[in-house]
């Protein structure tokens, strides 16, 4: 039999993000037909099976950030050998802020077919609950953990006109929202959804100032943040910062340069100030 005839199948299977009743018959069938299942956390995966009352015969191996590179090569070898490999994460869709990208790349390179079993998505659920525009949005995932890097990162998004969706750890949420308030302005509309599809699901909506004040007391659970995009501006934040730096080179005072460029571009002054200040520090 030729190697092409023996080629296996890679299945990316979405799992429930909270409520196990969201598991689909397609997920059950995929797991039942698998030769090998690569799970982000094998203990959590077996716990999910117990709660669902499902039985499997496939071998289960771990596939997480720490072993993704090596494991992807092993999974690719299994696929080339004719195995049906199912990849699952702790919650949601593989490759979306979760392992899966490397094995997908390896499967494509090897000419192995790939199939997706759709499942619940924290991104889309939080977006729908936010009450913010959904016609155009971008998913930013987890931002930088360190404070200074996070501030520069958010300042770089100040002129983004699409609705933005972020993941954030509960213990960093207050700091994230405080920095977002500085980068985007206190009045920018946003929402915070926690424990999506679980018993104590909650979505808070309001301005970034209001949400930052609420989060300061501490928040528990899995968190997804949705922030409204900026109103249209003539320049991107990077272009506006470049203009500020040009004015500084010409001898203009920093505050005056920021105020002038902010007025001309329509970019809020505070995020432009922060981004330009960070750029000036880097250049010096």
mmCIF file of C-alpha atoms in Angstrom:
data_model
loop_
_atom_site.group_PDB
_atom_site.id
_atom_site.type_symbol
_atom_site.label_atom_id
_atom_site.label_comp_id
_atom_site.label_asym_id
_atom_site.label_seq_id
_atom_site.Cartn_x
_atom_site.Cartn_y
_atom_site.Cartn_z
ATOM 1 C CA UNK A 1 0.000 0.000 0.000
ATOM 2 C CA UNK A 2 1.374 3.466 -0.865
ATOM 3 C CA UNK A 3 2.207 6.062 1.814
ATOM 4 C CA UNK A 4 -0.536 8.303 0.399
ATOM 5 C CA UNK A 5 -3.099 5.513 0.868
ATOM 6 C CA UNK A 6 -1.937 4.980 4.438
ATOM 7 C CA UNK A 7 -2.145 8.662 5.344
ATOM 8 C CA UNK A 8 -4.134 9.314 8.493
ATOM 9 C CA UNK A 9 -6.442 12.124 9.586
ATOM 10 C CA UNK A 10 -5.890 15.015 11.987
ATOM 11 C CA UNK A 11 -9.021 16.168 13.845
ATOM 12 C CA UNK A 12 -9.122 19.416 15.838
ATOM 13 C CA UNK A 13 -11.993 18.988 18.277
ATOM 14 C CA UNK A 14 -13.617 21.772 20.259
ATOM 15 C CA UNK A 15 -14.491 20.961 23.876
ATOM 16 C CA UNK A 16 -16.944 22.673 26.275
ATOM 17 C CA UNK A 17 -15.695 25.933 27.797
ATOM 18 C CA UNK A 18 -17.761 25.452 30.942
ATOM 19 C CA UNK A 19 -21.040 23.588 30.682
ATOM 20 C CA UNK A 20 -20.417 19.954 29.691
ATOM 21 C CA UNK A 21 -23.889 19.844 28.102
ATOM 22 C CA UNK A 22 -22.358 21.856 25.258
ATOM 23 C CA UNK A 23 -20.413 18.770 24.147
ATOM 24 C CA UNK A 24 -21.668 17.690 20.726
ATOM 25 C CA UNK A 25 -22.423 14.269 19.240
ATOM 26 C CA UNK A 26 -19.742 15.070 16.666
ATOM 27 C CA UNK A 27 -17.184 15.372 19.474
ATOM 28 C CA UNK A 28 -18.261 12.016 20.885
ATOM 29 C CA UNK A 29 -17.956 10.359 17.474
ATOM 30 C CA UNK A 30 -14.533 11.876 16.849
ATOM 31 C CA UNK A 31 -13.185 10.616 20.172
ATOM 32 C CA UNK A 32 -14.705 7.167 19.622
ATOM 33 C CA UNK A 33 -13.058 6.855 16.186
ATOM 34 C CA UNK A 34 -9.631 8.122 17.243
ATOM 35 C CA UNK A 35 -6.528 5.967 17.321
ATOM 36 C CA UNK A 36 -4.660 8.557 19.375
ATOM 37 C CA UNK A 37 -5.897 11.549 21.388
ATOM 38 C CA UNK A 38 -3.557 14.432 22.209
ATOM 39 C CA UNK A 39 -4.931 16.319 25.220
ATOM 40 C CA UNK A 40 -3.633 19.554 26.720
ATOM 41 C CA UNK A 41 -4.083 18.110 30.226
ATOM 42 C CA UNK A 42 -4.745 14.373 30.316
ATOM 43 C CA UNK A 43 -6.242 14.491 33.812
ATOM 44 C CA UNK A 44 -8.731 17.176 32.861
ATOM 45 C CA UNK A 45 -9.593 15.287 29.702
ATOM 46 C CA UNK A 46 -10.334 12.080 31.627
ATOM 47 C CA UNK A 47 -12.386 14.129 34.096
ATOM 48 C CA UNK A 48 -14.423 15.504 31.184
ATOM 49 C CA UNK A 49 -15.038 11.977 29.913
ATOM 50 C CA UNK A 50 -16.230 10.889 33.357
ATOM 51 C CA UNK A 51 -18.675 13.793 33.607
ATOM 52 C CA UNK A 52 -20.001 13.026 30.139
ATOM 53 C CA UNK A 53 -20.172 9.299 30.784
ATOM 54 C CA UNK A 54 -18.225 8.561 27.586
ATOM 55 C CA UNK A 55 -15.883 5.625 26.977
ATOM 56 C CA UNK A 56 -12.904 5.676 24.598
ATOM 57 C CA UNK A 57 -10.438 3.083 23.367
ATOM 58 C CA UNK A 58 -7.785 5.430 21.977
ATOM 59 C CA UNK A 59 -4.418 5.976 23.602
ATOM 60 C CA UNK A 60 -4.190 9.406 25.273
ATOM 61 C CA UNK A 61 -1.003 11.492 25.373
ATOM 62 C CA UNK A 62 -0.278 14.984 26.683
ATOM 63 C CA UNK A 63 0.163 17.882 24.273
ATOM 64 C CA UNK A 64 0.828 21.226 25.964
ATOM 65 C CA UNK A 65 3.052 24.285 25.614
ATOM 66 C CA UNK A 66 6.026 22.608 27.276
ATOM 67 C CA UNK A 67 6.202 19.621 24.917
ATOM 68 C CA UNK A 68 4.390 20.947 21.848
ATOM 69 C CA UNK A 69 7.410 21.037 19.524
ATOM 70 C CA UNK A 70 8.558 17.483 20.238
ATOM 71 C CA UNK A 71 5.042 16.064 20.486
ATOM 72 C CA UNK A 72 4.008 17.625 17.170
ATOM 73 C CA UNK A 73 6.760 15.649 15.435
ATOM 74 C CA UNK A 74 5.578 12.451 17.102
ATOM 75 C CA UNK A 75 1.963 13.101 16.172
ATOM 76 C CA UNK A 76 2.978 13.852 12.588
ATOM 77 C CA UNK A 77 4.716 10.486 12.420
ATOM 78 C CA UNK A 78 1.546 8.793 13.653
ATOM 79 C CA UNK A 79 -0.503 10.630 11.021
ATOM 80 C CA UNK A 80 1.857 9.687 8.212
ATOM 81 C CA UNK A 81 1.607 6.103 9.418
ATOM 82 C CA UNK A 82 -2.167 6.142 8.939
ATOM 83 C CA UNK A 83 -3.476 7.004 12.429
ATOM 84 C CA UNK A 84 -6.485 9.178 13.173
ATOM 85 C CA UNK A 85 -5.253 11.715 15.710
ATOM 86 C CA UNK A 86 -7.675 13.928 17.655
ATOM 87 C CA UNK A 87 -6.347 17.053 19.382
ATOM 88 C CA UNK A 88 -8.319 18.529 22.293
ATOM 89 C CA UNK A 89 -7.571 21.306 24.776
ATOM 90 C CA UNK A 90 -8.847 21.954 28.281
ATOM 91 C CA UNK A 91 -11.610 24.175 26.905
ATOM 92 C CA UNK A 92 -12.524 25.501 23.489
ATOM 93 C CA UNK A 93 -10.796 25.106 20.144
ATOM 94 C CA UNK A 94 -7.212 23.872 19.670
ATOM 95 C CA UNK A 95 -4.802 26.473 18.206
ATOM 96 C CA UNK A 96 -6.790 29.438 19.657
ATOM 97 C CA UNK A 97 -4.497 30.526 22.526
ATOM 98 C CA UNK A 98 -3.964 26.788 23.029
ATOM 99 C CA UNK A 99 -1.661 24.099 21.571
ATOM 100 C CA UNK A 100 -2.325 22.799 18.060
ATOM 101 C CA UNK A 101 -0.621 25.152 15.624
ATOM 102 C CA UNK A 102 2.546 23.073 15.255
ATOM 103 C CA UNK A 103 0.827 19.770 14.550
ATOM 104 C CA UNK A 104 -1.443 21.488 12.026
ATOM 105 C CA UNK A 105 1.620 22.882 10.243
ATOM 106 C CA UNK A 106 3.257 19.446 10.306
ATOM 107 C CA UNK A 107 0.119 17.791 8.929
ATOM 108 C CA UNK A 108 -0.139 20.318 6.093
ATOM 109 C CA UNK A 109 3.530 19.815 5.217
ATOM 110 C CA UNK A 110 2.992 16.040 5.139
ATOM 111 C CA UNK A 111 -0.153 16.285 3.032
ATOM 112 C CA UNK A 112 -2.329 14.800 5.781
ATOM 113 C CA UNK A 113 -6.021 15.831 5.693
ATOM 114 C CA UNK A 114 -7.345 17.944 8.563
ATOM 115 C CA UNK A 115 -10.891 18.128 9.883
ATOM 116 C CA UNK A 116 -12.439 20.355 12.540
ATOM 117 C CA UNK A 117 -15.169 19.414 15.000
ATOM 118 C CA UNK A 118 -16.542 22.854 15.992
ATOM 119 C CA UNK A 119 -17.243 23.624 19.616
ATOM 120 C CA UNK A 120 -18.009 26.492 21.998
ATOM 121 C CA UNK A 121 -15.779 29.566 21.776
ATOM 122 C CA UNK A 122 -15.145 31.962 24.672
ATOM 123 C CA UNK A 123 -14.238 34.616 22.091
ATOM 124 C CA UNK A 124 -17.589 34.508 20.295
ATOM 125 C CA UNK A 125 -19.675 34.034 23.455
ATOM 126 C CA UNK A 126 -18.081 37.043 25.171
ATOM 127 C CA UNK A 127 -18.343 39.104 21.994
ATOM 128 C CA UNK A 128 -22.062 38.342 21.684
ATOM 129 C CA UNK A 129 -22.653 39.194 25.347
ATOM 130 C CA UNK A 130 -20.685 42.446 25.233
ATOM 131 C CA UNK A 131 -23.260 44.505 23.383
ATOM 132 C CA UNK A 132 -20.433 46.019 21.319
ATOM 133 C CA UNK A 133 -20.179 46.002 17.504
ATOM 134 C CA UNK A 134 -19.519 42.530 16.090
ATOM 135 C CA UNK A 135 -19.327 43.291 12.374
ATOM 136 C CA UNK A 136 -15.550 43.745 12.646
ATOM 137 C CA UNK A 137 -13.455 42.446 15.522
ATOM 138 C CA UNK A 138 -9.962 41.167 16.297
ATOM 139 C CA UNK A 139 -8.794 38.573 18.794
ATOM 140 C CA UNK A 140 -5.705 39.597 20.774
ATOM 141 C CA UNK A 141 -5.518 36.626 23.149
ATOM 142 C CA UNK A 142 -3.258 37.053 26.188
ATOM 143 C CA UNK A 143 -1.218 40.237 26.244
ATOM 144 C CA UNK A 144 2.220 40.669 27.859
ATOM 145 C CA UNK A 145 2.409 39.876 31.565
ATOM 146 C CA UNK A 146 4.987 42.479 32.543
ATOM 147 C CA UNK A 147 3.529 45.899 33.280
ATOM 148 C CA UNK A 148 5.751 48.046 31.054
ATOM 149 C CA UNK A 149 5.427 45.699 28.082
ATOM 150 C CA UNK A 150 1.668 45.517 28.557
ATOM 151 C CA UNK A 151 1.367 49.327 28.573
ATOM 152 C CA UNK A 152 3.324 49.649 25.337
ATOM 153 C CA UNK A 153 1.306 46.841 23.780
ATOM 154 C CA UNK A 154 -2.033 48.459 24.679
ATOM 155 C CA UNK A 155 -0.820 51.896 23.587
ATOM 156 C CA UNK A 156 -0.100 50.362 20.191
ATOM 157 C CA UNK A 157 -3.779 49.360 19.931
ATOM 158 C CA UNK A 158 -5.170 52.770 20.833
ATOM 159 C CA UNK A 159 -6.163 53.545 17.232
ATOM 160 C CA UNK A 160 -7.563 50.061 16.475
ATOM 161 C CA UNK A 161 -11.065 50.603 15.102
ATOM 162 C CA UNK A 162 -12.291 47.000 15.406
ATOM 163 C CA UNK A 163 -13.813 45.624 18.594
ATOM 164 C CA UNK A 164 -11.005 43.873 20.498
ATOM 165 C CA UNK A 165 -11.231 40.603 22.436
ATOM 166 C CA UNK A 166 -8.641 39.673 25.068
ATOM 167 C CA UNK A 167 -8.010 36.774 27.427
ATOM 168 C CA UNK A 168 -6.620 37.654 30.834
ATOM 169 C CA UNK A 169 -5.802 35.816 34.049
ATOM 170 C CA UNK A 170 -8.111 36.837 36.934
ATOM 171 C CA UNK A 171 -5.215 37.935 39.170
ATOM 172 C CA UNK A 172 -3.963 40.310 36.440
ATOM 173 C CA UNK A 173 -7.365 41.658 35.370
ATOM 174 C CA UNK A 174 -7.308 44.773 37.563
ATOM 175 C CA UNK A 175 -3.873 45.815 36.284
ATOM 176 C CA UNK A 176 -4.887 45.060 32.684
ATOM 177 C CA UNK A 177 -8.032 47.210 32.919
ATOM 178 C CA UNK A 178 -6.147 50.037 34.625
ATOM 179 C CA UNK A 179 -3.590 50.066 31.806
ATOM 180 C CA UNK A 180 -6.359 49.784 29.186
ATOM 181 C CA UNK A 181 -8.069 52.793 30.743
ATOM 182 C CA UNK A 182 -4.843 54.777 30.334
ATOM 183 C CA UNK A 183 -4.253 53.535 26.779
ATOM 184 C CA UNK A 184 -7.797 53.868 25.412
ATOM 185 C CA UNK A 185 -9.352 56.519 27.633
ATOM 186 C CA UNK A 186 -11.625 56.242 30.659
ATOM 187 C CA UNK A 187 -14.842 56.486 28.662
ATOM 188 C CA UNK A 188 -14.096 53.651 26.188
ATOM 189 C CA UNK A 189 -16.886 51.050 26.394
ATOM 190 C CA UNK A 190 -15.968 47.495 27.368
ATOM 191 C CA UNK A 191 -17.223 44.314 28.987
ATOM 192 C CA UNK A 192 -15.753 41.613 31.193
ATOM 193 C CA UNK A 193 -17.200 38.094 31.026
ATOM 194 C CA UNK A 194 -16.246 35.442 33.546
ATOM 195 C CA UNK A 195 -17.082 31.761 34.018
ATOM 196 C CA UNK A 196 -18.748 31.595 30.591
ATOM 197 C CA UNK A 197 -21.482 28.931 30.245
ATOM 198 C CA UNK A 198 -20.993 27.901 33.886
ATOM 199 C CA UNK A 199 -23.478 28.222 36.751
ATOM 200 C CA UNK A 200 -22.100 31.560 37.934
ATOM 201 C CA UNK A 201 -21.558 33.143 34.534
ATOM 202 C CA UNK A 202 -21.336 36.925 34.766
ATOM 203 C CA UNK A 203 -20.834 39.778 32.294
ATOM 204 C CA UNK A 204 -20.093 43.316 33.468
ATOM 205 C CA UNK A 205 -20.489 46.170 30.992
ATOM 206 C CA UNK A 206 -19.461 49.790 31.306
ATOM 207 C CA UNK A 207 -16.637 52.218 30.711
ATOM 208 C CA UNK A 208 -13.060 51.117 31.278
ATOM 209 C CA UNK A 209 -12.949 53.408 34.314
ATOM 210 C CA UNK A 210 -15.986 51.689 35.836
ATOM 211 C CA UNK A 211 -14.710 48.201 35.085
ATOM 212 C CA UNK A 212 -11.225 48.958 36.422
ATOM 213 C CA UNK A 213 -12.757 50.172 39.686
ATOM 214 C CA UNK A 214 -14.914 47.028 39.926
ATOM 215 C CA UNK A 215 -11.999 44.668 39.220
ATOM 216 C CA UNK A 216 -9.773 46.313 41.828
ATOM 217 C CA UNK A 217 -11.609 44.347 44.541
ATOM 218 C CA UNK A 218 -10.573 41.053 42.909
ATOM 219 C CA UNK A 219 -12.203 38.780 40.339
ATOM 220 C CA UNK A 220 -12.274 34.982 40.129
ATOM 221 C CA UNK A 221 -12.746 32.578 37.240
ATOM 222 C CA UNK A 222 -11.819 32.423 33.579
ATOM 223 C CA UNK A 223 -11.989 35.933 32.107
ATOM 224 C CA UNK A 224 -12.598 37.342 28.622
ATOM 225 C CA UNK A 225 -12.421 41.111 28.025
ATOM 226 C CA UNK A 226 -14.070 42.883 25.096
ATOM 227 C CA UNK A 227 -13.187 46.524 24.349
ATOM 228 C CA UNK A 228 -14.795 48.822 21.795
ATOM 229 C CA UNK A 229 -12.659 49.998 18.909
ATOM 230 C CA UNK A 230 -11.527 53.580 18.467
ATOM 231 C CA UNK A 231 -13.521 56.051 16.471
ATOM 232 C CA UNK A 232 -11.950 56.578 13.054
ATOM 233 C CA UNK A 233 -8.708 58.543 12.987
ATOM 234 C CA UNK A 234 -6.582 59.771 10.102
ATOM 235 C CA UNK A 235 -3.407 58.130 11.421
ATOM 236 C CA UNK A 236 -2.405 54.902 13.123
ATOM 237 C CA UNK A 237 -0.926 55.222 16.607
ATOM 238 C CA UNK A 238 2.518 54.390 15.187
ATOM 239 C CA UNK A 239 2.266 57.131 12.578
ATOM 240 C CA UNK A 240 1.071 59.598 15.208
ATOM 241 C CA UNK A 241 3.991 58.746 17.497
ATOM 242 C CA UNK A 242 6.392 59.287 14.594
ATOM 243 C CA UNK A 243 4.909 62.751 14.089
ATOM 244 C CA UNK A 244 5.357 63.542 17.788
ATOM 245 C CA UNK A 245 9.018 62.464 17.612
ATOM 246 C CA UNK A 246 9.554 64.609 14.523
ATOM 247 C CA UNK A 247 8.171 67.643 16.373
ATOM 248 C CA UNK A 248 10.457 66.900 19.323
ATOM 249 C CA UNK A 249 13.453 66.761 16.971
ATOM 250 C CA UNK A 250 12.440 70.187 15.712
ATOM 251 C CA UNK A 251 12.595 71.544 19.272
ATOM 252 C CA UNK A 252 8.921 71.474 20.234
ATOM 253 C CA UNK A 253 8.002 70.680 23.852
ATOM 254 C CA UNK A 254 6.753 67.142 24.480
ATOM 255 C CA UNK A 255 3.318 68.034 25.849
ATOM 256 C CA UNK A 256 2.748 70.578 23.080
ATOM 257 C CA UNK A 257 3.718 68.102 20.375
ATOM 258 C CA UNK A 258 1.411 65.414 21.765
ATOM 259 C CA UNK A 259 -1.524 67.813 22.055
ATOM 260 C CA UNK A 260 -1.076 69.057 18.481
ATOM 261 C CA UNK A 261 -0.809 65.585 16.931
ATOM 262 C CA UNK A 262 -3.738 64.309 19.006
ATOM 263 C CA UNK A 263 -5.950 67.130 17.752
ATOM 264 C CA UNK A 264 -4.900 66.636 14.130
ATOM 265 C CA UNK A 265 -5.227 62.842 14.110
ATOM 266 C CA UNK A 266 -8.253 62.352 16.334
ATOM 267 C CA UNK A 267 -6.314 59.919 18.535
ATOM 268 C CA UNK A 268 -7.048 60.399 22.264
ATOM 269 C CA UNK A 269 -4.320 62.431 23.954
ATOM 270 C CA UNK A 270 -3.616 60.104 26.905
ATOM 271 C CA UNK A 271 -2.849 56.933 24.921
ATOM 272 C CA UNK A 272 -0.810 58.964 22.434
ATOM 273 C CA UNK A 273 1.122 60.537 25.315
ATOM 274 C CA UNK A 274 1.893 57.097 26.787
ATOM 275 C CA UNK A 275 2.938 55.618 23.448
ATOM 276 C CA UNK A 276 5.104 58.607 22.540
ATOM 277 C CA UNK A 277 6.720 58.607 25.986
ATOM 278 C CA UNK A 278 7.592 54.920 25.632
ATOM 279 C CA UNK A 279 8.987 55.513 22.126
ATOM 280 C CA UNK A 280 11.102 58.436 23.327
ATOM 281 C CA UNK A 281 12.563 56.285 26.124
ATOM 282 C CA UNK A 282 13.411 53.519 23.655
ATOM 283 C CA UNK A 283 15.043 55.904 21.199
ATOM 284 C CA UNK A 284 17.163 57.473 23.930
#
